Amino acid sequence: QVQLVESGGGLVQAGGSLRLSCAASGSIVSINDMAWYRQAPGKQRELVALINRGGSTNYADSVKGRFTISRDNAKNTVYLQMNSLKPEDTAVYYCNVDSEYYNGGSTSRKNSWGQGTQVTVSS
């Protein structure tokens, strides 16, 4: 199937930067949309940024101009560069990947989630 491994979270002061990575592996045929979500304590999970296979992107209004999503199709990896971080960006960040994978002689579609990585921004 498809496995996702995230890295890059941590503790940073307000105004600082972090870069998150999420690598997909397994019997992957192709990857369509790749996205980052986040969930703060007591809040619903929300979409932060999305990038499709062609490289088109969408961002939540709260992160426009500060965050940049990118992908390396050869490495099946999606990145989130986060600049000018604010305390309200504190959350667990999850990557999400929509893919096709080999499944016993045919292909199947799967939506996969990473394990989550904590981002904490101190004031």
Short mmCIF file of N, CA and C in Angstrom, two decimals:
data_model
loop_
_atom_site.label_atom_id
_atom_site.label_comp_id
_atom_site.label_asym_id
_atom_site.label_seq_id
_atom_site.Cartn_x
_atom_site.Cartn_y
_atom_site.Cartn_z
N GLN A 1 0.83 -1.18 0.00
CA GLN A 1 0.00 0.00 0.00
C GLN A 1 0.88 1.24 0.00
N VAL A 2 0.44 2.30 0.74
CA VAL A 2 1.16 3.57 0.75
C VAL A 2 1.43 3.97 2.19
N GLN A 3 2.67 4.34 2.46
CA GLN A 3 3.05 4.82 3.78
C GLN A 3 3.59 6.24 3.66
N LEU A 4 3.31 7.05 4.67
CA LEU A 4 3.78 8.43 4.71
C LEU A 4 4.62 8.63 5.96
N VAL A 5 5.75 9.30 5.80
CA VAL A 5 6.63 9.62 6.93
C VAL A 5 6.89 11.12 6.92
N GLU A 6 6.50 11.78 8.00
CA GLU A 6 6.68 13.22 8.14
C GLU A 6 7.91 13.53 8.98
N SER A 7 8.47 14.71 8.74
CA SER A 7 9.58 15.18 9.56
C SER A 7 9.61 16.70 9.50
N GLY A 8 10.32 17.29 10.46
CA GLY A 8 10.59 18.72 10.40
C GLY A 8 9.88 19.59 11.41
N GLY A 9 9.00 19.04 12.22
CA GLY A 9 8.34 19.86 13.22
C GLY A 9 9.29 20.24 14.35
N GLY A 10 8.78 21.07 15.27
CA GLY A 10 9.61 21.46 16.40
C GLY A 10 9.11 22.72 17.06
N LEU A 11 9.97 23.28 17.91
CA LEU A 11 9.66 24.50 18.65
C LEU A 11 10.44 25.66 18.05
N VAL A 12 9.74 26.76 17.79
CA VAL A 12 10.39 27.92 17.20
C VAL A 12 9.76 29.19 17.78
N GLN A 13 10.53 30.25 17.83
CA GLN A 13 10.00 31.52 18.31
C GLN A 13 9.18 32.20 17.21
N ALA A 14 8.26 33.04 17.63
CA ALA A 14 7.47 33.81 16.68
C ALA A 14 8.39 34.57 15.72
N GLY A 15 8.02 34.53 14.44
CA GLY A 15 8.84 35.15 13.42
C GLY A 15 9.83 34.21 12.77
N GLY A 16 10.00 33.03 13.35
CA GLY A 16 10.93 32.05 12.83
C GLY A 16 10.36 31.22 11.70
N SER A 17 11.16 30.24 11.28
CA SER A 17 10.79 29.41 10.14
C SER A 17 10.99 27.93 10.46
N LEU A 18 10.19 27.12 9.81
CA LEU A 18 10.34 25.66 9.84
C LEU A 18 10.00 25.10 8.47
N ARG A 19 10.56 23.95 8.16
CA ARG A 19 10.24 23.27 6.91
C ARG A 19 9.81 21.84 7.23
N LEU A 20 8.61 21.51 6.82
CA LEU A 20 8.09 20.16 7.00
C LEU A 20 8.27 19.36 5.72
N SER A 21 8.52 18.06 5.90
CA SER A 21 8.64 17.15 4.76
C SER A 21 7.74 15.95 4.98
N CYS A 22 7.25 15.38 3.90
CA CYS A 22 6.43 14.18 3.98
C CYS A 22 6.75 13.31 2.76
N ALA A 23 7.33 12.15 3.03
CA ALA A 23 7.73 11.24 1.96
C ALA A 23 6.78 10.06 1.88
N ALA A 24 6.30 9.79 0.68
CA ALA A 24 5.41 8.65 0.44
C ALA A 24 6.20 7.48 -0.13
N SER A 25 5.87 6.29 0.33
CA SER A 25 6.53 5.09 -0.18
C SER A 25 5.52 3.95 -0.28
N GLY A 26 5.93 2.90 -1.00
CA GLY A 26 5.05 1.76 -1.19
C GLY A 26 4.90 1.46 -2.67
N SER A 27 3.84 0.74 -2.98
CA SER A 27 3.62 0.31 -4.37
C SER A 27 2.86 1.40 -5.15
N ILE A 28 3.48 2.55 -5.22
CA ILE A 28 2.82 3.73 -5.78
C ILE A 28 2.89 3.73 -7.30
N VAL A 29 1.76 3.96 -7.92
CA VAL A 29 1.70 4.13 -9.36
C VAL A 29 1.80 5.61 -9.70
N SER A 30 1.00 6.42 -9.03
CA SER A 30 1.04 7.86 -9.25
C SER A 30 0.44 8.55 -8.03
N ILE A 31 0.82 9.82 -7.89
CA ILE A 31 0.29 10.64 -6.80
C ILE A 31 -0.43 11.83 -7.39
N ASN A 32 -1.63 12.07 -6.93
CA ASN A 32 -2.40 13.20 -7.41
C ASN A 32 -2.19 14.38 -6.48
N ASP A 33 -3.21 14.78 -5.73
CA ASP A 33 -3.06 15.90 -4.81
C ASP A 33 -2.22 15.52 -3.59
N MET A 34 -1.42 16.48 -3.12
CA MET A 34 -0.68 16.37 -1.87
C MET A 34 -1.02 17.61 -1.06
N ALA A 35 -1.21 17.43 0.25
CA ALA A 35 -1.70 18.55 1.05
C ALA A 35 -1.16 18.48 2.47
N TRP A 36 -1.23 19.63 3.14
CA TRP A 36 -0.94 19.71 4.55
C TRP A 36 -2.18 20.23 5.27
N TYR A 37 -2.50 19.57 6.37
CA TYR A 37 -3.58 19.98 7.26
C TYR A 37 -2.96 20.24 8.63
N ARG A 38 -3.71 20.91 9.48
CA ARG A 38 -3.27 21.08 10.86
C ARG A 38 -4.46 21.02 11.80
N GLN A 39 -4.16 20.64 13.03
CA GLN A 39 -5.20 20.57 14.06
C GLN A 39 -4.64 21.10 15.36
N ALA A 40 -5.21 22.19 15.82
CA ALA A 40 -4.84 22.78 17.10
C ALA A 40 -5.72 22.19 18.19
N PRO A 41 -5.26 22.23 19.45
CA PRO A 41 -6.06 21.68 20.54
C PRO A 41 -7.46 22.28 20.60
N GLY A 42 -8.47 21.43 20.67
CA GLY A 42 -9.84 21.90 20.77
C GLY A 42 -10.44 22.40 19.48
N LYS A 43 -9.71 22.27 18.38
CA LYS A 43 -10.22 22.76 17.09
C LYS A 43 -10.29 21.64 16.08
N GLN A 44 -11.06 21.87 15.02
CA GLN A 44 -11.15 20.89 13.95
C GLN A 44 -9.91 20.93 13.06
N ARG A 45 -9.64 19.81 12.42
CA ARG A 45 -8.55 19.77 11.47
C ARG A 45 -8.90 20.67 10.28
N GLU A 46 -7.93 21.46 9.83
CA GLU A 46 -8.18 22.38 8.72
C GLU A 46 -7.11 22.25 7.65
N LEU A 47 -7.51 22.52 6.42
CA LEU A 47 -6.58 22.50 5.30
C LEU A 47 -5.67 23.73 5.37
N VAL A 48 -4.38 23.49 5.27
CA VAL A 48 -3.40 24.58 5.26
C VAL A 48 -2.99 24.92 3.82
N ALA A 49 -2.62 23.89 3.05
CA ALA A 49 -2.16 24.11 1.68
C ALA A 49 -2.28 22.82 0.89
N LEU A 50 -2.50 22.97 -0.41
CA LEU A 50 -2.65 21.83 -1.30
C LEU A 50 -1.92 22.10 -2.60
N ILE A 51 -1.32 21.05 -3.17
CA ILE A 51 -0.65 21.17 -4.47
C ILE A 51 -1.06 19.97 -5.32
N ASN A 52 -1.46 20.23 -6.55
CA ASN A 52 -1.84 19.11 -7.40
C ASN A 52 -0.64 18.63 -8.22
N ARG A 53 -0.87 17.60 -9.02
CA ARG A 53 0.24 16.99 -9.73
C ARG A 53 0.91 17.98 -10.69
N GLY A 54 0.12 18.90 -11.21
CA GLY A 54 0.68 19.88 -12.13
C GLY A 54 1.37 21.05 -11.46
N GLY A 55 1.29 21.10 -10.13
CA GLY A 55 1.98 22.17 -9.41
C GLY A 55 1.10 23.34 -9.00
N SER A 56 -0.19 23.30 -9.32
CA SER A 56 -1.08 24.37 -8.88
C SER A 56 -1.31 24.26 -7.38
N THR A 57 -1.39 25.41 -6.72
CA THR A 57 -1.48 25.42 -5.26
C THR A 57 -2.69 26.20 -4.76
N ASN A 58 -3.11 25.84 -3.56
CA ASN A 58 -4.15 26.57 -2.83
C ASN A 58 -3.71 26.70 -1.39
N TYR A 59 -4.03 27.83 -0.77
CA TYR A 59 -3.63 28.09 0.61
C TYR A 59 -4.81 28.59 1.43
N ALA A 60 -4.80 28.26 2.72
CA ALA A 60 -5.73 28.89 3.64
C ALA A 60 -5.38 30.37 3.73
N ASP A 61 -6.39 31.20 3.88
CA ASP A 61 -6.16 32.64 3.95
C ASP A 61 -5.18 33.00 5.06
N SER A 62 -5.22 32.26 6.15
CA SER A 62 -4.40 32.58 7.32
C SER A 62 -2.91 32.37 7.09
N VAL A 63 -2.53 31.64 6.04
CA VAL A 63 -1.11 31.37 5.80
C VAL A 63 -0.60 31.94 4.48
N LYS A 64 -1.48 32.53 3.69
CA LYS A 64 -1.05 33.09 2.40
C LYS A 64 0.04 34.12 2.60
N GLY A 65 1.09 34.00 1.78
CA GLY A 65 2.20 34.93 1.86
C GLY A 65 3.25 34.53 2.87
N ARG A 66 2.96 33.54 3.72
CA ARG A 66 3.93 33.10 4.74
C ARG A 66 4.37 31.65 4.51
N PHE A 67 3.47 30.81 4.04
CA PHE A 67 3.76 29.39 3.83
C PHE A 67 3.86 29.10 2.33
N THR A 68 4.72 28.15 1.98
CA THR A 68 4.84 27.71 0.60
C THR A 68 4.86 26.19 0.55
N ILE A 69 3.94 25.63 -0.24
CA ILE A 69 3.91 24.18 -0.44
C ILE A 69 4.60 23.86 -1.76
N SER A 70 5.36 22.78 -1.77
CA SER A 70 6.03 22.34 -2.99
C SER A 70 6.12 20.82 -2.97
N ARG A 71 6.46 20.24 -4.11
CA ARG A 71 6.57 18.78 -4.17
C ARG A 71 7.69 18.39 -5.12
N ASP A 72 8.25 17.22 -4.84
CA ASP A 72 9.25 16.63 -5.70
C ASP A 72 8.66 15.31 -6.18
N ASN A 73 8.16 15.28 -7.41
CA ASN A 73 7.47 14.09 -7.90
C ASN A 73 8.41 12.89 -8.03
N ALA A 74 9.68 13.14 -8.30
CA ALA A 74 10.64 12.04 -8.42
C ALA A 74 10.86 11.34 -7.07
N LYS A 75 10.70 12.10 -5.99
CA LYS A 75 10.91 11.55 -4.65
C LYS A 75 9.60 11.27 -3.92
N ASN A 76 8.48 11.54 -4.57
CA ASN A 76 7.16 11.35 -3.93
C ASN A 76 7.11 12.07 -2.59
N THR A 77 7.58 13.29 -2.57
CA THR A 77 7.71 14.06 -1.33
C THR A 77 7.04 15.42 -1.47
N VAL A 78 6.37 15.83 -0.41
CA VAL A 78 5.77 17.16 -0.36
C VAL A 78 6.41 17.91 0.80
N TYR A 79 6.57 19.21 0.60
CA TYR A 79 7.21 20.08 1.59
C TYR A 79 6.27 21.22 1.97
N LEU A 80 6.47 21.74 3.17
CA LEU A 80 5.78 22.96 3.58
C LEU A 80 6.80 23.87 4.23
N GLN A 81 7.16 24.93 3.53
CA GLN A 81 8.05 25.95 4.08
C GLN A 81 7.21 26.97 4.82
N MET A 82 7.47 27.12 6.11
CA MET A 82 6.67 28.01 6.95
C MET A 82 7.56 29.14 7.45
N ASN A 83 7.26 30.35 7.04
CA ASN A 83 8.01 31.53 7.45
C ASN A 83 7.12 32.45 8.27
N SER A 84 7.75 33.38 8.97
CA SER A 84 7.01 34.36 9.77
C SER A 84 5.97 33.67 10.64
N LEU A 85 6.40 32.66 11.32
CA LEU A 85 5.46 31.86 12.13
C LEU A 85 4.89 32.67 13.28
N LYS A 86 3.63 32.37 13.60
CA LYS A 86 2.90 33.05 14.67
C LYS A 86 2.47 32.02 15.71
N PRO A 87 2.23 32.45 16.95
CA PRO A 87 1.75 31.50 17.96
C PRO A 87 0.49 30.76 17.52
N GLU A 88 -0.35 31.42 16.75
CA GLU A 88 -1.59 30.77 16.31
C GLU A 88 -1.36 29.69 15.25
N ASP A 89 -0.13 29.54 14.78
CA ASP A 89 0.21 28.44 13.87
C ASP A 89 0.50 27.15 14.65
N THR A 90 0.56 27.24 15.96
CA THR A 90 0.83 26.06 16.79
C THR A 90 -0.25 25.01 16.57
N ALA A 91 0.17 23.80 16.21
CA ALA A 91 -0.77 22.72 15.92
C ALA A 91 0.02 21.46 15.58
N VAL A 92 -0.69 20.36 15.47
CA VAL A 92 -0.12 19.15 14.87
C VAL A 92 -0.40 19.23 13.38
N TYR A 93 0.64 19.09 12.58
CA TYR A 93 0.52 19.18 11.13
C TYR A 93 0.55 17.78 10.52
N TYR A 94 -0.40 17.53 9.62
CA TYR A 94 -0.55 16.23 8.98
C TYR A 94 -0.43 16.38 7.47
N CYS A 95 0.32 15.51 6.84
CA CYS A 95 0.29 15.49 5.38
C CYS A 95 -0.79 14.53 4.91
N ASN A 96 -1.30 14.78 3.73
CA ASN A 96 -2.36 13.98 3.13
C ASN A 96 -2.03 13.78 1.66
N VAL A 97 -2.11 12.54 1.22
CA VAL A 97 -1.71 12.20 -0.15
C VAL A 97 -2.80 11.37 -0.80
N ASP A 98 -3.17 11.75 -2.01
CA ASP A 98 -4.14 11.00 -2.81
C ASP A 98 -3.36 10.27 -3.90
N SER A 99 -3.39 8.93 -3.88
CA SER A 99 -2.51 8.18 -4.78
C SER A 99 -3.21 6.98 -5.40
N GLU A 100 -2.57 6.48 -6.44
CA GLU A 100 -2.94 5.19 -7.03
C GLU A 100 -1.80 4.22 -6.69
N TYR A 101 -2.15 3.00 -6.30
CA TYR A 101 -1.11 2.04 -5.96
C TYR A 101 -1.46 0.68 -6.52
N TYR A 102 -0.40 -0.15 -6.72
CA TYR A 102 -0.61 -1.51 -7.22
C TYR A 102 -1.28 -2.34 -6.14
N ASN A 103 -2.28 -3.10 -6.55
CA ASN A 103 -3.04 -3.89 -5.60
C ASN A 103 -3.42 -5.22 -6.23
N GLY A 104 -2.53 -6.19 -6.14
CA GLY A 104 -2.82 -7.54 -6.62
C GLY A 104 -3.16 -7.62 -8.08
N GLY A 105 -2.33 -7.00 -8.93
CA GLY A 105 -2.54 -7.09 -10.37
C GLY A 105 -3.35 -5.95 -10.95
N SER A 106 -3.97 -5.16 -10.12
CA SER A 106 -4.68 -3.98 -10.60
C SER A 106 -4.23 -2.79 -9.77
N THR A 107 -4.90 -1.67 -9.96
CA THR A 107 -4.55 -0.50 -9.16
C THR A 107 -5.76 -0.04 -8.36
N SER A 108 -5.48 0.57 -7.23
CA SER A 108 -6.53 1.11 -6.38
C SER A 108 -6.16 2.53 -5.99
N ARG A 109 -7.17 3.27 -5.60
CA ARG A 109 -6.95 4.65 -5.17
C ARG A 109 -7.00 4.70 -3.65
N LYS A 110 -6.10 5.48 -3.06
CA LYS A 110 -6.04 5.55 -1.60
C LYS A 110 -5.75 6.97 -1.16
N ASN A 111 -6.43 7.40 -0.12
CA ASN A 111 -6.14 8.67 0.53
C ASN A 111 -5.45 8.36 1.84
N SER A 112 -4.23 8.83 2.00
CA SER A 112 -3.40 8.46 3.14
C SER A 112 -3.06 9.68 4.00
N TRP A 113 -2.91 9.43 5.30
CA TRP A 113 -2.51 10.47 6.25
C TRP A 113 -1.17 10.14 6.88
N GLY A 114 -0.36 11.17 7.10
CA GLY A 114 0.85 11.00 7.87
C GLY A 114 0.53 10.89 9.35
N GLN A 115 1.59 10.61 10.13
CA GLN A 115 1.40 10.40 11.57
C GLN A 115 1.25 11.70 12.34
N GLY A 116 1.56 12.81 11.71
CA GLY A 116 1.46 14.11 12.37
C GLY A 116 2.78 14.52 12.99
N THR A 117 3.06 15.81 12.91
CA THR A 117 4.27 16.36 13.52
C THR A 117 3.90 17.66 14.24
N GLN A 118 4.39 17.81 15.45
CA GLN A 118 4.02 18.96 16.28
C GLN A 118 4.83 20.19 15.88
N VAL A 119 4.13 21.29 15.68
CA VAL A 119 4.76 22.59 15.48
C VAL A 119 4.29 23.49 16.61
N THR A 120 5.24 24.03 17.36
CA THR A 120 4.93 24.92 18.47
C THR A 120 5.66 26.24 18.26
N VAL A 121 4.90 27.33 18.26
CA VAL A 121 5.47 28.66 18.06
C VAL A 121 5.29 29.44 19.35
N SER A 122 6.39 29.85 19.95
CA SER A 122 6.33 30.59 21.21
C SER A 122 6.33 32.09 20.94
N SER A 123 5.67 32.81 21.82
CA SER A 123 5.56 34.28 21.64
C SER A 123 6.71 35.00 22.32
#
